[in-house]
Tab-separated table of C-alpha atoms in Angstrom:
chain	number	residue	atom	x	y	z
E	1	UNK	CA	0.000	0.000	0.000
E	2	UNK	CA	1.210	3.221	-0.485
E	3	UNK	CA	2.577	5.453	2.491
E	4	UNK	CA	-0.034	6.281	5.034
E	5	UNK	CA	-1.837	10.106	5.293
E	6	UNK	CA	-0.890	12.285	7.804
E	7	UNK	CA	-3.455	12.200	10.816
E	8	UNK	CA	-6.805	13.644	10.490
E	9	UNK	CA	-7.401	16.596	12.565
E	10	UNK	CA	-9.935	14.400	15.094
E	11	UNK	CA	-7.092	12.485	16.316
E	12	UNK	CA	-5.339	15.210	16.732
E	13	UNK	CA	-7.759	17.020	18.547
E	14	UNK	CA	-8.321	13.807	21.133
E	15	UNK	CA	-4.337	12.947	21.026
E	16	UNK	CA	-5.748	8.679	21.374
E	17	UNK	CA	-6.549	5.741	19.882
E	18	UNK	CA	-8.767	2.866	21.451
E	19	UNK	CA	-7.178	-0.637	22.784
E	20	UNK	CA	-9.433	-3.089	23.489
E	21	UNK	CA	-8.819	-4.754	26.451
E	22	UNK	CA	-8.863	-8.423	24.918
E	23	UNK	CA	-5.690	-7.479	23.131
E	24	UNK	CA	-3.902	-6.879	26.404
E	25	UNK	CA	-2.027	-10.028	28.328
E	26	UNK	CA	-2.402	-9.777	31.590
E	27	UNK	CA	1.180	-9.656	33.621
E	28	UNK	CA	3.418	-7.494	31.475
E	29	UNK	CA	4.318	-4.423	30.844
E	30	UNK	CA	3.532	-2.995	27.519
E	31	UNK	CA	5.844	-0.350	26.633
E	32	UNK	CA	3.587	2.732	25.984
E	33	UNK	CA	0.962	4.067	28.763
E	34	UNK	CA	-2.679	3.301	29.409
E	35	UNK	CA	-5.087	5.364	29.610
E	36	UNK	CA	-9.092	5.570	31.051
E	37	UNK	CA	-11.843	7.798	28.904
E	38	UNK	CA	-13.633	10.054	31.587
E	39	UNK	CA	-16.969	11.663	31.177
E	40	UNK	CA	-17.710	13.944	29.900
E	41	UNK	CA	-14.677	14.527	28.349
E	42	UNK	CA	-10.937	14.147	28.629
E	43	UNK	CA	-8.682	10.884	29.001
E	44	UNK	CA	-7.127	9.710	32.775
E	45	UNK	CA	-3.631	8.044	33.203
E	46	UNK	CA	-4.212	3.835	33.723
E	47	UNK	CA	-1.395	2.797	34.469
E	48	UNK	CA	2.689	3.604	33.309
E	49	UNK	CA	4.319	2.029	30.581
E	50	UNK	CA	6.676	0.697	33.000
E	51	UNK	CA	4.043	-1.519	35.328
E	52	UNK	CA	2.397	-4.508	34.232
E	53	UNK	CA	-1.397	-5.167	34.439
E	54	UNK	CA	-2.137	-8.327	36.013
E	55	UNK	CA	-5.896	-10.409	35.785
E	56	UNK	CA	-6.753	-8.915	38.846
E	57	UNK	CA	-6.867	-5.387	36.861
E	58	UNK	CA	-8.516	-7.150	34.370
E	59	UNK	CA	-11.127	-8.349	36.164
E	60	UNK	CA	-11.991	-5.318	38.274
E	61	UNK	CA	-11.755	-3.182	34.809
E	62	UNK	CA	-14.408	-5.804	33.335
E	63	UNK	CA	-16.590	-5.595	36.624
E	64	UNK	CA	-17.046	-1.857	36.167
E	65	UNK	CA	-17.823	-2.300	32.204
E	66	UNK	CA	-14.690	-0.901	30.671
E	67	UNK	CA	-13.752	-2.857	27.932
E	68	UNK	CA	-11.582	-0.261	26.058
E	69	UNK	CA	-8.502	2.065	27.385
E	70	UNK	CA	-6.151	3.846	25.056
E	71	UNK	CA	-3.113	4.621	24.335
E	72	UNK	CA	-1.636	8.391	22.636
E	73	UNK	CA	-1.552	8.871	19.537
E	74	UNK	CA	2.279	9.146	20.316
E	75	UNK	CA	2.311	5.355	21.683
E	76	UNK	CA	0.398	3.778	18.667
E	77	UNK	CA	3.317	2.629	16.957
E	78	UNK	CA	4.187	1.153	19.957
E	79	UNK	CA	0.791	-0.395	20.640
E	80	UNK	CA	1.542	-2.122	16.580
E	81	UNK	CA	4.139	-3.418	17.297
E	82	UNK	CA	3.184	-4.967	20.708
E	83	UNK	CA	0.264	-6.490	18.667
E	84	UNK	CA	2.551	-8.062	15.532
E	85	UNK	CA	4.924	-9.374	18.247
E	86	UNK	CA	1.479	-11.119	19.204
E	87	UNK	CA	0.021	-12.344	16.885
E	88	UNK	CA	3.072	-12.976	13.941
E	89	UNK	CA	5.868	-14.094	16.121
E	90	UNK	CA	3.632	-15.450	19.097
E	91	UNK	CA	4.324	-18.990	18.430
E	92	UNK	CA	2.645	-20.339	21.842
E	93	UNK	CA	-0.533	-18.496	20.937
E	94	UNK	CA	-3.005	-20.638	19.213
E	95	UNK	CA	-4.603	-19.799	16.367
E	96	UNK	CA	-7.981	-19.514	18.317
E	97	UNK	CA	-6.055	-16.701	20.786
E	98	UNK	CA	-4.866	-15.286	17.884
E	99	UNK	CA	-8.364	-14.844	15.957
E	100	UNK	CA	-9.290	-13.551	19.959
E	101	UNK	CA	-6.798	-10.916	19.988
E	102	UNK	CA	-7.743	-10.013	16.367
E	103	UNK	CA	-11.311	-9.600	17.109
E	104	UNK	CA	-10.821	-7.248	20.228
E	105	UNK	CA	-8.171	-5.046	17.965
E	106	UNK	CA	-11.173	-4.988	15.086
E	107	UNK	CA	-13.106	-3.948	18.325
E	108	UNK	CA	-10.755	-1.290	19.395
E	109	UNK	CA	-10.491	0.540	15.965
E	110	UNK	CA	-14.024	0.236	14.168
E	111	UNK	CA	-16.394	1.221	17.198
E	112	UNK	CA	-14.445	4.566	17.528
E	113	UNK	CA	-13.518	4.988	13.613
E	114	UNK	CA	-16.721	4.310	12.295
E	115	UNK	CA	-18.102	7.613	14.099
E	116	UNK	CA	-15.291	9.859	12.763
E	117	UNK	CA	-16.149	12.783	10.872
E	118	UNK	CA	-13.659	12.143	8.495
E	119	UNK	CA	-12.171	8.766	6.992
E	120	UNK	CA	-8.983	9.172	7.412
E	121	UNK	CA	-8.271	7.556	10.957
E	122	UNK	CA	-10.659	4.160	9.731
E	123	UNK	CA	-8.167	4.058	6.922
E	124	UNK	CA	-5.318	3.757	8.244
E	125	UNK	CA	-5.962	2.151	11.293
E	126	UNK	CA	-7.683	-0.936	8.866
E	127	UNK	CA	-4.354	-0.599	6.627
E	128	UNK	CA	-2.567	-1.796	9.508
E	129	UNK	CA	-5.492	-4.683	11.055
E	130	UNK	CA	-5.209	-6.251	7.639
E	131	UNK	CA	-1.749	-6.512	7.387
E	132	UNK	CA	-2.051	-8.205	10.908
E	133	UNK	CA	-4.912	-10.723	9.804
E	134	UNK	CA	-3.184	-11.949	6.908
E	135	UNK	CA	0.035	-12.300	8.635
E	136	UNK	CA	-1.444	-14.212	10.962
E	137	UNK	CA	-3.978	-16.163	9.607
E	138	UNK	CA	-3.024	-17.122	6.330
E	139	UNK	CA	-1.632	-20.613	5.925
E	140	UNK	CA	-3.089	-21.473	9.157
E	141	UNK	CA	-5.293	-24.609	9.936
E	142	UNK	CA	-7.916	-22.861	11.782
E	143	UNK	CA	-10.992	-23.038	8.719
E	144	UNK	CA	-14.100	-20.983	8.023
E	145	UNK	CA	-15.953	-23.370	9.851
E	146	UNK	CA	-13.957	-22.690	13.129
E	147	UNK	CA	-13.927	-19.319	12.581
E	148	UNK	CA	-17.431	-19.377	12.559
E	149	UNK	CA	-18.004	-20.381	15.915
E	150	UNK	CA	-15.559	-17.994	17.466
E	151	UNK	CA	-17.415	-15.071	16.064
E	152	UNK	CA	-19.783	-13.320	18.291
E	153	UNK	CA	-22.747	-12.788	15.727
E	154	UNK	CA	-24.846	-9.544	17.028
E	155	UNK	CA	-26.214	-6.928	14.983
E	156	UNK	CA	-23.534	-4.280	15.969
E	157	UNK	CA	-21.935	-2.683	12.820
E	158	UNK	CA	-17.979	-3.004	13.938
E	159	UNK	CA	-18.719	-6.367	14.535
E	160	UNK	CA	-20.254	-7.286	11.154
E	161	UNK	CA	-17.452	-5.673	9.454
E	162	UNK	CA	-14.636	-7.835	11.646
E	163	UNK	CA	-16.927	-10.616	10.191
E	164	UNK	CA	-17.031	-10.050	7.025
E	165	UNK	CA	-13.257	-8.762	6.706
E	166	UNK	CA	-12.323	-12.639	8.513
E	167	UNK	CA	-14.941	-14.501	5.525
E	168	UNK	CA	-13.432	-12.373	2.323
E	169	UNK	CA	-9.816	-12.996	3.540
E	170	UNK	CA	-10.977	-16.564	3.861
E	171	UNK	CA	-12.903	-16.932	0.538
E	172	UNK	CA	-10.354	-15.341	-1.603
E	173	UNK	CA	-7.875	-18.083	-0.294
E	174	UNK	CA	-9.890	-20.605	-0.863
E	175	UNK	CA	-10.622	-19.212	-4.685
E	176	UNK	CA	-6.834	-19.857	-4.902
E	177	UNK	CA	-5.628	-16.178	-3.973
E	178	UNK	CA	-2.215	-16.699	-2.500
E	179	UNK	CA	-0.498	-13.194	-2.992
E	180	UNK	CA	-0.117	-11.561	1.043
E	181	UNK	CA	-0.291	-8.162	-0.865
E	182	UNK	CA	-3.956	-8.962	-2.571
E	183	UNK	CA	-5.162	-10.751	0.275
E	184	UNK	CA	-3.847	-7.530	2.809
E	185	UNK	CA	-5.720	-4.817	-0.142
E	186	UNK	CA	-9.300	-7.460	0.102
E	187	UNK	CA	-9.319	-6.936	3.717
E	188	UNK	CA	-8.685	-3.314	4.087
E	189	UNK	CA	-11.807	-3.293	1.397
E	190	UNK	CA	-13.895	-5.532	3.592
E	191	UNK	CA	-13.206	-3.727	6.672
E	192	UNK	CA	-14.090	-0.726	4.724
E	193	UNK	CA	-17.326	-1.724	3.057
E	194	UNK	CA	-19.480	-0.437	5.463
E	195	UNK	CA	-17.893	3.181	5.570
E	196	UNK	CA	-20.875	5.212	4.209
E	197	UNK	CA	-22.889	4.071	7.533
E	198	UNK	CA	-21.149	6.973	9.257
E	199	UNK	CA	-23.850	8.580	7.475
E	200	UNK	CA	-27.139	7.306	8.780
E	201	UNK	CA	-28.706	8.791	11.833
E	202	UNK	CA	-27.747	6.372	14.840
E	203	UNK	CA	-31.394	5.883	15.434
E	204	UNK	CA	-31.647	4.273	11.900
E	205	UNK	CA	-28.939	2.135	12.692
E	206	UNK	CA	-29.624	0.891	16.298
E	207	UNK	CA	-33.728	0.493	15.722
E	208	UNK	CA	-34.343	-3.053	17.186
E	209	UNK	CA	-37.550	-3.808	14.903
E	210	UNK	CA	-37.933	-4.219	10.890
E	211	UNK	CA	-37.067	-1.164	8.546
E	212	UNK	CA	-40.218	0.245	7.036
E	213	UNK	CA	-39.808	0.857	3.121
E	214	UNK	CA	-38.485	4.683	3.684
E	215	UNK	CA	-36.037	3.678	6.497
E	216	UNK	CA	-34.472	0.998	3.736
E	217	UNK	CA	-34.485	3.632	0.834
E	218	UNK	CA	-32.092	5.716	3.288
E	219	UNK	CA	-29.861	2.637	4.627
E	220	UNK	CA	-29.723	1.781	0.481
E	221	UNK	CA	-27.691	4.788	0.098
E	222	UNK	CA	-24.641	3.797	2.298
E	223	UNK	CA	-22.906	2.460	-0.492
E	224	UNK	CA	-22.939	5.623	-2.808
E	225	UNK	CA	-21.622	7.618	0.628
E	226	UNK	CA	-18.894	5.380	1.366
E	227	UNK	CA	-17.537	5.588	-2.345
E	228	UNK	CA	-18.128	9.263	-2.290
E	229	UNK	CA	-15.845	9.434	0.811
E	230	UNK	CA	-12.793	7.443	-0.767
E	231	UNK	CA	-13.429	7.835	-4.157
E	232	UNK	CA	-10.114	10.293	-3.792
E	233	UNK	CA	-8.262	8.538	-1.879
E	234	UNK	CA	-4.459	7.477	-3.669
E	235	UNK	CA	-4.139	4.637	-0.877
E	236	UNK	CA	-7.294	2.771	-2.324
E	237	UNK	CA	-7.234	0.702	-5.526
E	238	UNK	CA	-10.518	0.277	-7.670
E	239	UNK	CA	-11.340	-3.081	-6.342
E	240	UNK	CA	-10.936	-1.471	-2.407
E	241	UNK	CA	-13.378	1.409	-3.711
E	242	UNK	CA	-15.944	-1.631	-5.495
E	243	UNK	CA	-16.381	-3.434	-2.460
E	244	UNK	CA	-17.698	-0.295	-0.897
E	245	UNK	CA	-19.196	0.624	-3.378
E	246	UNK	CA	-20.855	-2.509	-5.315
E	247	UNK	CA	-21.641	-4.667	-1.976
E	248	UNK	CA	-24.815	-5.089	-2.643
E	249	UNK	CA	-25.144	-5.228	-6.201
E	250	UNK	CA	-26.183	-8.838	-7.513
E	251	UNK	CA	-25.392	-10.606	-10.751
E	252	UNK	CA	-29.368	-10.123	-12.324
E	253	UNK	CA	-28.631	-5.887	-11.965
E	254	UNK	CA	-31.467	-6.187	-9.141
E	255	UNK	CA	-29.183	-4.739	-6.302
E	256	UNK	CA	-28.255	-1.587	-5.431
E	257	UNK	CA	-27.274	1.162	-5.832
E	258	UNK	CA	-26.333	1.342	-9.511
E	259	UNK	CA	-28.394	-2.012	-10.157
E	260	UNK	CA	-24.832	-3.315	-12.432
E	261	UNK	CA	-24.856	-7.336	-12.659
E	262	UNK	CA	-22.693	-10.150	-14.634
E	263	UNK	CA	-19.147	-8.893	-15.068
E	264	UNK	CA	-20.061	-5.066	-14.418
E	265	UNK	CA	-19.362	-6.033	-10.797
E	266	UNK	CA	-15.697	-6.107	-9.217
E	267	UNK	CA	-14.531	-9.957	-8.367
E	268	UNK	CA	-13.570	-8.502	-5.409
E	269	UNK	CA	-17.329	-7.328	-4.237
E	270	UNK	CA	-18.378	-10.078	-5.765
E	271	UNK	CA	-16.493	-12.180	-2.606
E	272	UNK	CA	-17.752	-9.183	-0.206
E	273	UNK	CA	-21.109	-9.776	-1.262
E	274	UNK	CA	-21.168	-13.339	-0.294
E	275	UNK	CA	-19.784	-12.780	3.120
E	276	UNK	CA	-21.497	-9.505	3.736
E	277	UNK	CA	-24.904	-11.761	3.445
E	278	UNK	CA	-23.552	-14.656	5.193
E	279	UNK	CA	-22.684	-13.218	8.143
E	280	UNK	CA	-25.837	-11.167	8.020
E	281	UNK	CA	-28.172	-14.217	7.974
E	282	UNK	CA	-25.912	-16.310	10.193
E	283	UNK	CA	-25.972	-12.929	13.056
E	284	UNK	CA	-28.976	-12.491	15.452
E	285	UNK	CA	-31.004	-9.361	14.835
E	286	UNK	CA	-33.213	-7.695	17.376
E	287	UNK	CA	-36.218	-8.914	15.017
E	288	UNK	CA	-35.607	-12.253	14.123
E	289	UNK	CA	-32.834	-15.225	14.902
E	290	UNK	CA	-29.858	-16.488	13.735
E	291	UNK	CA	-30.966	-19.012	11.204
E	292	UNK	CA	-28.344	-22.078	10.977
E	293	UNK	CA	-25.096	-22.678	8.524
E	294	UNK	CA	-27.322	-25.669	6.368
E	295	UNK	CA	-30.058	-23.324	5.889
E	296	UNK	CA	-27.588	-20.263	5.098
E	297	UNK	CA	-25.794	-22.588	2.627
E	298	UNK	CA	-29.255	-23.588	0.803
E	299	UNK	CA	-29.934	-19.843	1.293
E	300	UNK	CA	-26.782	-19.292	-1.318
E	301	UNK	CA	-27.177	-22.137	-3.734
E	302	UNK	CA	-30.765	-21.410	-4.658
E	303	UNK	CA	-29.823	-17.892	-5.491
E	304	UNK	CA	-25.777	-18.912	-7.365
E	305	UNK	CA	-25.480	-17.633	-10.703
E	306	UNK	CA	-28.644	-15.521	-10.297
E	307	UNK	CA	-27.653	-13.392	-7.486
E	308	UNK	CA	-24.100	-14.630	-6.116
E	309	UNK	CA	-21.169	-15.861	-7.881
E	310	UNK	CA	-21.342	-19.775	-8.055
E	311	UNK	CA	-17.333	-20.183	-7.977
E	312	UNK	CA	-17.608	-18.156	-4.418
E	313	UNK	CA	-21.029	-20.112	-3.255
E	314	UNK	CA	-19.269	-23.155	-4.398
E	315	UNK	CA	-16.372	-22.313	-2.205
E	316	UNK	CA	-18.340	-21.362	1.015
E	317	UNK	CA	-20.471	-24.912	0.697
E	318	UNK	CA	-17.038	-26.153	0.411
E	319	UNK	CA	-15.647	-24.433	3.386
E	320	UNK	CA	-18.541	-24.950	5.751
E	321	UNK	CA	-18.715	-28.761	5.164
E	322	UNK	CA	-15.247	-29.071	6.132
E	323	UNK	CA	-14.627	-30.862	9.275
């Protein structure tokens, strides 16, 4: 990828960056400080660089619902390389603690980035996550199929896009994509997909019943907002800006929100568009329940080659029948 922006003028305001705690191993010391968010406002000193946190910490931290500290923006280099030492040279970590630490790091960076008034911060923070999931997961044994039981499956928008970000990186592999460089570009692309959500009032996006038909016209424009907010970007390629932007487009033109189909579409949304309904049918909703992987599966291969790519349906059915 080419080299990163300078920070966007949020961070600099708030001078942090969010560290969920199930990246942090309890009994070391980390190398960069810790700090707690205060209300309304402002950020209070944790704990030194220099003194470890131990479970005990832990514990009383999760007992009082704090789930996230930071670190400065000054510290974040610090904070990547703690995590690569993790979860690339962490050879006694399996690859289920791995996945673990990956998740709370997706955590960490989408539920704060995903409110940001301007991309920049989601950008590069998912630049470096992707570089860490590949690194990590690729030529490992853990399969979709185990992946998919160590995903929490809510309706909560960072989580959906750690989701879908693990099943792209996953189905491109199994399509025979072996290149670190175009699996690390697919990721960033899945992690961004959901970008142009920033742009929906929160009540639209947190409503625990059915969308009516006018609520849906509005959440159908996400796609055109997230493409219109990268669209300029020269550390995105074309197929990065197509999975934002072609999602939910489908192979008969009857998506949305240029209604393209057949080869109009980007391969690479073409794989995002598979996961992006997989894990939404797999996640509970407010509204209705999780329905199971058979009935997902059948979900796909009634609709391949008329709404989803039967080379990536194929794959999936392959993937989730693997024991």
């Amino acid at each position: 990828m080419p080299s990163q922006p300078t920070a966007d003028p949020d961070e600099d305001v708030h001078g942090f960056v969010p560290v969920a705690l199930d990246t942090l191993l309890p009994g070391a010391a980390y190398g960069f400080d810790l700090y707690m968010k205060q209300r309304p406002g402002g950020m209070l000193l944790y704990r030194r660089r220099e003194y470890p946190v131990d479970q005990t910490d832990f514990d009383r931290l999760l007992s009082q619902g704090v789930r996230t500290l930071h670190v400065s923006f000054d510290d974040r280099d610090m904070y990547a390389r703690y995590l690569n030492l993790l979860l690339v040279d962490g050879e006694d970590l399996t690859a289920t603690q791995k996945y673990t630490l990956l998740k709370g790091a997706a955590r960490s960076v989408l539920s704060d980035s995903l409110c940001s008034r301007s991309p920049d911060t989601l950008v590069r923070s998912v630049s470096d996550l992707s570089k860490q999931m590949v690194e990590s997961l690729c030529g490992n044994e853990l399969l979709l199929r185990d992946i998919f039981f160590l995903m929490t499956h809510d309706y909560y928008s960072y989580t959906h896009v750690t989701n879908v970000s693990m099943y792209c990186l996953t189905l491109a592999q199994q399509m025979g994509i072996c290149n670190k460089q175009e699996l690390t570009e697919i990721v960033v692309g899945a992690l961004l997909h959901d970008i142009g959500k920033r742009h929906l009032p929160p009540q639209l996006l947190n409503k625990t019943g059915k969308l009516t038909e006018p609520e849906m016209a509005q959440m159908r424009q996400h796609p055109q907002a997230g493409f219109e907010d990268l669209c300029t970007r020269p550390d995105l390629n074309w197929g990065q800006l197509m999975m934002v932007y072609q999602h939910h487009e489908r192979l008969n033109g009857k998506g949305y929100p240029a209604e393209v189909g057949g080869d109009e579409i980007h391969p690479w949304a073409k794989i995002c568009a598979v996961a992006d309904v997989f894990d939404a049918i797999t996640s509970c909703r407010p509204y209705r329940s999780a329905i199971r992987i058979d009935s997902a599966i059948d979900f796909f291969e009634r609709r391949m080659g008329v709404s989803f790519d039967e080379e990536i349906v194929g794959c999936l059915s392959s993937l989730m029948q693997t024991t």
